[in-house]
Amino acid sequence: MKSFLVVLCACGLMWLGSCTPETDIQSGVPPEGLIDQQTMVDILIDIHLAEARANQLNIPPDSAAWYYRYQQEQILQDYGLDSARFRESYNYYLQNVPLIDEIYGALVDSLSAREARNQAVQRVPSLDSIRNAK
């Protein structure tokens, strides 16, 4: 699971840091309107899941990339954010290794818990299968 997230981090979020103008991020001063860590975790979970869905679609890569970017925009809108504020907050956390470690640690824990719940649900036999076994 962790290697999967590393791939997601390396591929899916590269656009976030590529075009950011220099600000106070390098000085360690939090940007105005910094997204709190828990909200950042929630947003990144949604973004990583959207990327996974886009990668699973049986469509050409350029269409999958368009779908993924569209989903990112929708996710940010759902949180009442624009891409500039998200990018600035994300880049701030990237410059603060202990903070980004906490964020991605919480993200991995959350995704692992979701995966465990999904596997547990899949292992529970349905009432129909129990009735048919009799």
CSV table of C-alpha atoms in Angstrom, one decimal:
chain,number,residue,atom,x,y,z
A,1,MET,CA,0.0,0.0,0.0
A,2,LYS,CA,2.8,2.5,0.9
A,3,SER,CA,4.6,1.9,-2.4
A,4,PHE,CA,1.3,2.6,-4.2
A,5,LEU,CA,1.0,5.9,-2.4
A,6,VAL,CA,4.6,6.9,-3.2
A,7,VAL,CA,3.7,6.3,-6.9
A,8,LEU,CA,0.6,8.4,-6.5
A,9,CYS,CA,2.5,11.2,-4.8
A,10,ALA,CA,5.2,11.2,-7.4
A,11,CYS,CA,2.8,11.2,-10.3
A,12,GLY,CA,-0.4,12.7,-9.3
A,13,LEU,CA,0.6,15.8,-7.4
A,14,MET,CA,3.6,16.9,-9.4
A,15,TRP,CA,1.6,19.6,-11.0
A,16,LEU,CA,1.0,21.2,-7.7
A,17,GLY,CA,4.5,22.2,-7.1
A,18,SER,CA,5.6,22.9,-10.6
A,19,CYS,CA,4.3,26.5,-11.1
A,20,THR,CA,4.3,28.0,-7.7
A,21,PRO,CA,5.8,31.5,-7.5
A,22,GLU,CA,8.2,32.1,-4.7
A,23,THR,CA,6.5,33.2,-1.5
A,24,ASP,CA,7.2,33.1,2.2
A,25,ILE,CA,7.1,29.3,2.0
A,26,GLN,CA,10.9,29.1,1.9
A,27,SER,CA,11.1,31.2,5.0
A,28,GLY,CA,8.9,28.8,7.0
A,29,VAL,CA,6.2,31.4,7.4
A,30,PRO,CA,2.8,29.7,6.9
A,31,PRO,CA,0.9,31.2,4.0
A,32,GLU,CA,-2.3,33.2,4.7
A,33,GLY,CA,-5.2,30.9,4.6
A,34,LEU,CA,-3.1,27.7,5.2
A,35,ILE,CA,-5.3,24.6,5.0
A,36,ASP,CA,-5.2,22.8,8.3
A,37,GLN,CA,-3.5,19.4,8.4
A,38,GLN,CA,-6.6,17.2,8.9
A,39,THR,CA,-8.4,18.9,6.0
A,40,MET,CA,-5.3,18.5,3.9
A,41,VAL,CA,-5.3,14.7,4.7
A,42,ASP,CA,-9.0,14.5,3.7
A,43,ILE,CA,-8.4,16.4,0.4
A,44,LEU,CA,-5.3,14.3,-0.5
A,45,ILE,CA,-7.3,11.1,0.2
A,46,ASP,CA,-9.9,12.2,-2.2
A,47,ILE,CA,-7.3,13.3,-4.8
A,48,HIS,CA,-5.4,10.0,-4.6
A,49,LEU,CA,-8.7,8.0,-4.9
A,50,ALA,CA,-9.7,10.1,-7.9
A,51,GLU,CA,-6.3,9.3,-9.5
A,52,ALA,CA,-6.7,5.6,-8.8
A,53,ARG,CA,-10.2,5.7,-10.4
A,54,ALA,CA,-8.8,7.5,-13.4
A,55,ASN,CA,-6.0,5.0,-13.8
A,56,GLN,CA,-8.5,2.1,-13.8
A,57,LEU,CA,-10.7,3.5,-16.6
A,58,ASN,CA,-10.3,1.8,-19.9
A,59,ILE,CA,-9.8,5.0,-21.8
A,60,PRO,CA,-6.9,6.6,-23.6
A,61,PRO,CA,-4.3,8.2,-21.3
A,62,ASP,CA,-5.1,11.8,-22.4
A,63,SER,CA,-8.8,11.2,-21.5
A,64,ALA,CA,-7.8,9.7,-18.2
A,65,ALA,CA,-5.6,12.7,-17.4
A,66,TRP,CA,-8.4,15.1,-18.3
A,67,TYR,CA,-10.8,13.1,-16.1
A,68,TYR,CA,-8.3,13.2,-13.2
A,69,ARG,CA,-7.8,17.0,-13.5
A,70,TYR,CA,-11.6,17.5,-13.6
A,71,GLN,CA,-12.0,15.4,-10.5
A,72,GLN,CA,-9.3,17.4,-8.7
A,73,GLU,CA,-11.1,20.6,-9.5
A,74,GLN,CA,-14.4,19.1,-8.2
A,75,ILE,CA,-12.7,18.0,-5.0
A,76,LEU,CA,-11.3,21.4,-4.3
A,77,GLN,CA,-14.7,23.0,-5.1
A,78,ASP,CA,-16.3,20.6,-2.6
A,79,TYR,CA,-13.9,21.9,0.1
A,80,GLY,CA,-14.5,25.5,-0.9
A,81,LEU,CA,-10.9,25.9,-2.2
A,82,ASP,CA,-9.2,27.2,-5.3
A,83,SER,CA,-6.1,25.5,-6.8
A,84,ALA,CA,-3.9,28.4,-5.8
A,85,ARG,CA,-4.7,28.1,-2.1
A,86,PHE,CA,-4.4,24.4,-2.2
A,87,ARG,CA,-1.1,24.5,-4.0
A,88,GLU,CA,0.3,27.1,-1.6
A,89,SER,CA,-0.7,25.1,1.4
A,90,TYR,CA,0.6,21.8,-0.1
A,91,ASN,CA,4.0,23.5,-1.0
A,92,TYR,CA,4.2,24.9,2.5
A,93,TYR,CA,3.8,21.4,4.0
A,94,LEU,CA,6.3,20.0,1.5
A,95,GLN,CA,8.9,22.4,2.8
A,96,ASN,CA,8.2,21.3,6.3
A,97,VAL,CA,9.2,17.6,6.3
A,98,PRO,CA,7.8,16.7,9.7
A,99,LEU,CA,4.4,18.2,8.8
A,100,ILE,CA,4.2,16.4,5.4
A,101,ASP,CA,5.3,13.2,7.1
A,102,GLU,CA,2.4,13.6,9.6
A,103,ILE,CA,0.0,14.3,6.8
A,104,TYR,CA,1.0,11.3,4.7
A,105,GLY,CA,1.2,9.1,7.7
A,106,ALA,CA,-2.4,9.9,8.5
A,107,LEU,CA,-3.3,9.5,4.8
A,108,VAL,CA,-1.7,6.0,4.7
A,109,ASP,CA,-3.4,5.0,8.0
A,110,SER,CA,-6.8,6.2,6.8
A,111,LEU,CA,-6.5,4.4,3.4
A,112,SER,CA,-5.2,1.2,5.2
A,113,ALA,CA,-8.2,1.3,7.5
A,114,ARG,CA,-10.6,1.8,4.6
A,115,GLU,CA,-9.0,-1.1,2.8
A,116,ALA,CA,-9.3,-3.3,5.9
A,117,ARG,CA,-13.0,-2.4,6.2
A,118,ASN,CA,-13.6,-3.2,2.6
A,119,GLN,CA,-11.9,-6.6,2.9
A,120,ALA,CA,-13.9,-7.4,6.0
A,121,VAL,CA,-17.1,-6.5,4.3
A,122,GLN,CA,-16.2,-8.7,1.3
A,123,ARG,CA,-15.5,-11.7,3.7
A,124,VAL,CA,-18.8,-11.5,5.5
A,125,PRO,CA,-21.2,-13.9,3.7
A,126,SER,CA,-24.5,-12.5,2.6
A,127,LEU,CA,-27.8,-13.8,4.0
A,128,ASP,CA,-28.5,-15.3,0.6
A,129,SER,CA,-25.3,-17.3,0.6
A,130,ILE,CA,-26.0,-18.6,4.1
A,131,ARG,CA,-29.5,-19.6,3.2
A,132,ASN,CA,-28.3,-21.4,0.0
A,133,ALA,CA,-25.7,-23.3,2.0
A,134,LYS,CA,-28.4,-25.0,4.1
